[in-house]
Each structure stands twice: as structure tokens, then as C-alpha cells.
mmCIF file with all atom_site columns, C-alpha atoms in Angstrom:
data_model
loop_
_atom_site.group_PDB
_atom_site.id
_atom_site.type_symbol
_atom_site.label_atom_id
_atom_site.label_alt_id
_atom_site.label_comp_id
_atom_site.label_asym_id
_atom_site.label_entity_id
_atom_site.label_seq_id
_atom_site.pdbx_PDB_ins_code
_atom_site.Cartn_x
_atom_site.Cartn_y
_atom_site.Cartn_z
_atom_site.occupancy
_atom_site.B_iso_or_equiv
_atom_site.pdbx_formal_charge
_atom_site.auth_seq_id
_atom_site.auth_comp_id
_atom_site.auth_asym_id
_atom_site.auth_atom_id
_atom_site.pdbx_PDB_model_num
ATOM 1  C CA . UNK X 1 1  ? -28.046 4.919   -9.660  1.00 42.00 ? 1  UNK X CA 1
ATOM 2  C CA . UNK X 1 2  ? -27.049 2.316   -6.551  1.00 47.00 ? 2  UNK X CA 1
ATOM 3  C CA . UNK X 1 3  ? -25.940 -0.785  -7.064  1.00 46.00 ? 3  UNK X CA 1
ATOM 4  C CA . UNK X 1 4  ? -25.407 -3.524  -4.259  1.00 50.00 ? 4  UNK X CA 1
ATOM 5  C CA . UNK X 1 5  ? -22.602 -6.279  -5.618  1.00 50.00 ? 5  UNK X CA 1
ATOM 6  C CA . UNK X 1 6  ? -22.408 -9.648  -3.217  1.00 55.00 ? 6  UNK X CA 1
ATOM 7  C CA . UNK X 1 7  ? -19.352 -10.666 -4.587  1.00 56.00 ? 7  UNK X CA 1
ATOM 8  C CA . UNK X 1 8  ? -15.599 -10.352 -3.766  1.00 63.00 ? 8  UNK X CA 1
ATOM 9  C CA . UNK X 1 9  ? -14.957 -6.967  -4.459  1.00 63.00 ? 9  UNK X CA 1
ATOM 10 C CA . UNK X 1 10 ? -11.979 -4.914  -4.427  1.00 65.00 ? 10 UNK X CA 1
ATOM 11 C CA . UNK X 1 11 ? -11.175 -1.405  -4.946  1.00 66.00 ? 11 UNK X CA 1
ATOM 12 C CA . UNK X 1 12 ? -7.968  -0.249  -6.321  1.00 67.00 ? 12 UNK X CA 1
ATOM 13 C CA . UNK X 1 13 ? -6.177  2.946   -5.419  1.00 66.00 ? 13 UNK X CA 1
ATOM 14 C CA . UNK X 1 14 ? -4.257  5.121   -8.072  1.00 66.00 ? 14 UNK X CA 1
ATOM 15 C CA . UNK X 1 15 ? -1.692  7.509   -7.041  1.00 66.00 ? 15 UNK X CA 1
ATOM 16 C CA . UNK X 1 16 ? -0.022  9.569   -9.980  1.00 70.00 ? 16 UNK X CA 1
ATOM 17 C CA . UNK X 1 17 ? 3.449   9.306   -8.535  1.00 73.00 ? 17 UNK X CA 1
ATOM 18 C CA . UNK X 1 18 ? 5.784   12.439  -8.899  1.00 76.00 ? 18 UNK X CA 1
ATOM 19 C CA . UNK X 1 19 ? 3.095   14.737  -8.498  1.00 77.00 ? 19 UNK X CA 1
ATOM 20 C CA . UNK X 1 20 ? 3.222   15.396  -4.840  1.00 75.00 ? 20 UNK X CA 1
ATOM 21 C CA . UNK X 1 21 ? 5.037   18.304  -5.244  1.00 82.00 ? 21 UNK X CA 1
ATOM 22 C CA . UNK X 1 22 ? 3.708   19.511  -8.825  1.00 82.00 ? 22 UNK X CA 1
ATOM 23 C CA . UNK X 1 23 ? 2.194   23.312  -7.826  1.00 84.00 ? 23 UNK X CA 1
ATOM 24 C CA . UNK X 1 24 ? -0.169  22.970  -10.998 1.00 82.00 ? 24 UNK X CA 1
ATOM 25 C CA . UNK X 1 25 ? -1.808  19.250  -9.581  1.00 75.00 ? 25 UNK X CA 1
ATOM 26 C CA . UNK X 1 26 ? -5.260  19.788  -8.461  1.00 73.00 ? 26 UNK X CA 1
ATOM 27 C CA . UNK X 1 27 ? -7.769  17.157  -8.097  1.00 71.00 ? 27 UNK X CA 1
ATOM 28 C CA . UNK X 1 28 ? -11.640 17.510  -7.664  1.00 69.00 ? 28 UNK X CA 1
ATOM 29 C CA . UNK X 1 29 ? -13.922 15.602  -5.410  1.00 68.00 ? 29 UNK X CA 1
ATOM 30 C CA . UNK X 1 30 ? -17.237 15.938  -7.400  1.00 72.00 ? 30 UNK X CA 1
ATOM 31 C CA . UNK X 1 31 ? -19.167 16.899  -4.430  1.00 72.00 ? 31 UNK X CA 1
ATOM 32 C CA . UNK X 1 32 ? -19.281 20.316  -5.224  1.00 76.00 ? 32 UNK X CA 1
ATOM 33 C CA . UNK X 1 33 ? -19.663 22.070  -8.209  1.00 81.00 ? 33 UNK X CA 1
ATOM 34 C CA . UNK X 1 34 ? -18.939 21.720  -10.723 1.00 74.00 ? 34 UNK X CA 1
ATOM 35 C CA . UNK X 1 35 ? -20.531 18.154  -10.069 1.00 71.00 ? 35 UNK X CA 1
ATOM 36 C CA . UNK X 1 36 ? -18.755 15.159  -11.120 1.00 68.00 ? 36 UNK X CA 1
ATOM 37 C CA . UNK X 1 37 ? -18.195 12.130  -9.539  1.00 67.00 ? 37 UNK X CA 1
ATOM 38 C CA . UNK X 1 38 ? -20.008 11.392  -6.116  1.00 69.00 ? 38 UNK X CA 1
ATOM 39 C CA . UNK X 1 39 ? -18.867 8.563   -3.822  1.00 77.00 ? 39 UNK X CA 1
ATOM 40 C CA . UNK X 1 40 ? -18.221 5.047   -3.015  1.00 85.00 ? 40 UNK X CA 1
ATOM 41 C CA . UNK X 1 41 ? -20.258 2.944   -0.348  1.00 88.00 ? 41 UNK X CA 1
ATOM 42 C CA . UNK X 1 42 ? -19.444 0.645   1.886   1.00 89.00 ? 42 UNK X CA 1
ATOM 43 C CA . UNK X 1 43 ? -21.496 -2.102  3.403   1.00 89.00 ? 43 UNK X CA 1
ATOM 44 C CA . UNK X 1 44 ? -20.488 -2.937  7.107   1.00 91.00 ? 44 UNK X CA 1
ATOM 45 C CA . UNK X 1 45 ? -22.736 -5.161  9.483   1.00 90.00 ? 45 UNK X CA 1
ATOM 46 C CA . UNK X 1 46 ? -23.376 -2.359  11.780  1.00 92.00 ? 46 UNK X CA 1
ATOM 47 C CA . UNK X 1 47 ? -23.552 1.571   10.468  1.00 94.00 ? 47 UNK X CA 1
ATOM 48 C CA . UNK X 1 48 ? -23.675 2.182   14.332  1.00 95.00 ? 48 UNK X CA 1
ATOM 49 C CA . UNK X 1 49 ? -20.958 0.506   15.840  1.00 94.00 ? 49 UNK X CA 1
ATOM 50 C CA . UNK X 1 50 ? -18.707 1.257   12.512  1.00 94.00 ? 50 UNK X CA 1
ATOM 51 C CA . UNK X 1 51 ? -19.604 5.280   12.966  1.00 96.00 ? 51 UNK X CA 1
ATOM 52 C CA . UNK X 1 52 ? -18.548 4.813   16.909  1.00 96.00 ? 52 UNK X CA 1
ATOM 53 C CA . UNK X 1 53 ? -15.195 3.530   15.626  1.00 95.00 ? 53 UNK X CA 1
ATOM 54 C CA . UNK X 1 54 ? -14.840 6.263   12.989  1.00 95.00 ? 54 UNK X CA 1
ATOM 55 C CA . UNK X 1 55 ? -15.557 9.316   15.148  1.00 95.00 ? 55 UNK X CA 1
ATOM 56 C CA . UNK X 1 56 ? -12.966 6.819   17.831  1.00 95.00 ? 56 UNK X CA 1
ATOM 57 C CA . UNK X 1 57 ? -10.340 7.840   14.879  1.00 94.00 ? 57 UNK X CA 1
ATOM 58 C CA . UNK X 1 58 ? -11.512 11.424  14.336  1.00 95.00 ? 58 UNK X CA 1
ATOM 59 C CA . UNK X 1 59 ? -13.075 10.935  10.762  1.00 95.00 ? 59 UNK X CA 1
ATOM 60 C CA . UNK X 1 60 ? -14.812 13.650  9.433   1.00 96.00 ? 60 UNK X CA 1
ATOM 61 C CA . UNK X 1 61 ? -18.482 13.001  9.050   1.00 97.00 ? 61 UNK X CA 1
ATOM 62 C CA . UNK X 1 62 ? -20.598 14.767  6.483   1.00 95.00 ? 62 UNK X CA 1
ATOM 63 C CA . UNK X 1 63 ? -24.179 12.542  7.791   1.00 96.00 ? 63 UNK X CA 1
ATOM 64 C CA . UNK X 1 64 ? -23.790 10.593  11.034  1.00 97.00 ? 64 UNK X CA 1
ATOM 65 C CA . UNK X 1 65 ? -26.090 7.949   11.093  1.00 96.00 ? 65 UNK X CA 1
ATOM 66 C CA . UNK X 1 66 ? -29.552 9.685   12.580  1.00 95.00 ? 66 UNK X CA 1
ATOM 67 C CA . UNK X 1 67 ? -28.855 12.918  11.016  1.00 96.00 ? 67 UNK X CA 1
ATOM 68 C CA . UNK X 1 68 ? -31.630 13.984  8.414   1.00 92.00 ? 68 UNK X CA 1
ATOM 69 C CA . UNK X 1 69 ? -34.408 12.247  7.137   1.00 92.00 ? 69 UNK X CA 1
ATOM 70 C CA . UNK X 1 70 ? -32.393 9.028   6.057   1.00 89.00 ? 70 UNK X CA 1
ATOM 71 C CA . UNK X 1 71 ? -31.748 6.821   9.275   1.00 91.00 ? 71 UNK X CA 1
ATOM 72 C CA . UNK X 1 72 ? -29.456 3.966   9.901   1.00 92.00 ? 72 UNK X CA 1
ATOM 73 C CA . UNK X 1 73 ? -26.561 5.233   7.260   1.00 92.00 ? 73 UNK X CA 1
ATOM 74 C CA . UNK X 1 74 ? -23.746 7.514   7.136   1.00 96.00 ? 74 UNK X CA 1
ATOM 75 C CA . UNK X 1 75 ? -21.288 9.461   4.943   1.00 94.00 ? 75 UNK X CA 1
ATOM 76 C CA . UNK X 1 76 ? -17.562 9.865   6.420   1.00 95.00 ? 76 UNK X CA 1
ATOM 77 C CA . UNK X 1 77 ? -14.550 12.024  4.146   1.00 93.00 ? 77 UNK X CA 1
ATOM 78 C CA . UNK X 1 78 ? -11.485 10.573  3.228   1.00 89.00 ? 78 UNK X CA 1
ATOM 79 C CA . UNK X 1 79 ? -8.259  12.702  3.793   1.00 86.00 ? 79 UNK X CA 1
ATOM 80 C CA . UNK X 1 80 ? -8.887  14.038  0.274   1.00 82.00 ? 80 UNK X CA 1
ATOM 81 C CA . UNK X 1 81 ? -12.145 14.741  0.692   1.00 85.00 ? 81 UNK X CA 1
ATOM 82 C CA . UNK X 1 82 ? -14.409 12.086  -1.488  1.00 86.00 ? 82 UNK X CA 1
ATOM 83 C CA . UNK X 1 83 ? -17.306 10.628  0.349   1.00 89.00 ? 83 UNK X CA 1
ATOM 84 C CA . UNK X 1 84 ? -17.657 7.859   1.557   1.00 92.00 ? 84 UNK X CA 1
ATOM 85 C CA . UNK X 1 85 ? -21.639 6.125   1.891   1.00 92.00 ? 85 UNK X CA 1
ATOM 86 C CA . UNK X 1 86 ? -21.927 3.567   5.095   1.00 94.00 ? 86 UNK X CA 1
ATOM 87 C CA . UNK X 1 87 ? -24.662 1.737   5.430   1.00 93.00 ? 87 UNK X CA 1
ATOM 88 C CA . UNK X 1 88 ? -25.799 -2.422  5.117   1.00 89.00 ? 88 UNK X CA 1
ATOM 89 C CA . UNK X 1 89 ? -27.864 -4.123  3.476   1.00 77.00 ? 89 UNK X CA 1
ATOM 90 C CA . UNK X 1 90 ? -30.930 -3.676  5.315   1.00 76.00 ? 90 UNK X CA 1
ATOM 91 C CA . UNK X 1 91 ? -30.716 0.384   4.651   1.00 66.00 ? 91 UNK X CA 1
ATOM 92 C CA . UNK X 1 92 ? -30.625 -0.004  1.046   1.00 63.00 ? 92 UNK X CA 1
#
């Protein structure tokens, strides 16, 4: 399921404090198995120019933009590891 929200939107990041140096803390991504959760999206005004500034920064890119069948949108990893979806609104 996809959903495209053109409102205000804001995402709010968790951290379970005290557990940075708990051996037994783990955390999954969901992008391998066993499946779980998948990964946010984020709609920029140009997938192109905001992959340029990404690989600029030395993200780590799971789709660049004209990879694969699916052109014009891209998937980046966050230092954990989740996915990331870019694209706009004319890819969806």
C-alpha cells in the first residue's frame, strides 16, 4: 500500500535511551527476512539532483534512480539500515 499525504508532515524519531551499550539490543530493519516493516518515502522536487547530493555525502544506495525497470526514483539506507523511497510526485 502507498500513500501520498500533501499536508505538513512530520516524522518523529525514537531513540530508547540507555541502550547504546546494552549487548542484548538488536533491532531489525524489515528488509530482510524475516519481513517486517519496509520503508519510508520521501518526496523531493528532483529524484536526480537529490541522488547527486546523496552519493555527494556518500549515502548508500540500494536503487539509484535509472537502475531496474522503475525510472525516475530511488532508495538510499540510513546509518541503521531502513530504506529510504525517493521519488516526486510525478513517479508515483
Amino acid at each position: 500500500m502507498s500513500i501520498t499525504v500533501k499536508l505538513q508532515t512530520s516524522v518523529k524519531a525514537l531513540s530508547n535511551w540507555g541502550t547504546e551499550s546494552d549487548p542484548d539490543q538488536s533491532y531489525h530493519t524489515g528488509n530482510t527476512d524475516p519481513r517486517g516493516f519496509g520503508h519510508i518515502g520521501l518526496m523531493v522536487p528532483d529524484v536526480y539532483a537529490a541522488c547527486q547530493r546523496f552519493q555527494e555525502l556518500g549515502v548508500d544506495f540500494v536503487k539509484k534512480p535509472d537502475d531496474g525497470r522503475m525510472k525516475g526514483l530511488a532508495f538510499i539506507k540510513d546509518p541503521d539500515g531502513y530504506w529510504i523511497e525517493i521519488f516526486n510526485a510525478h513517479s508515483v
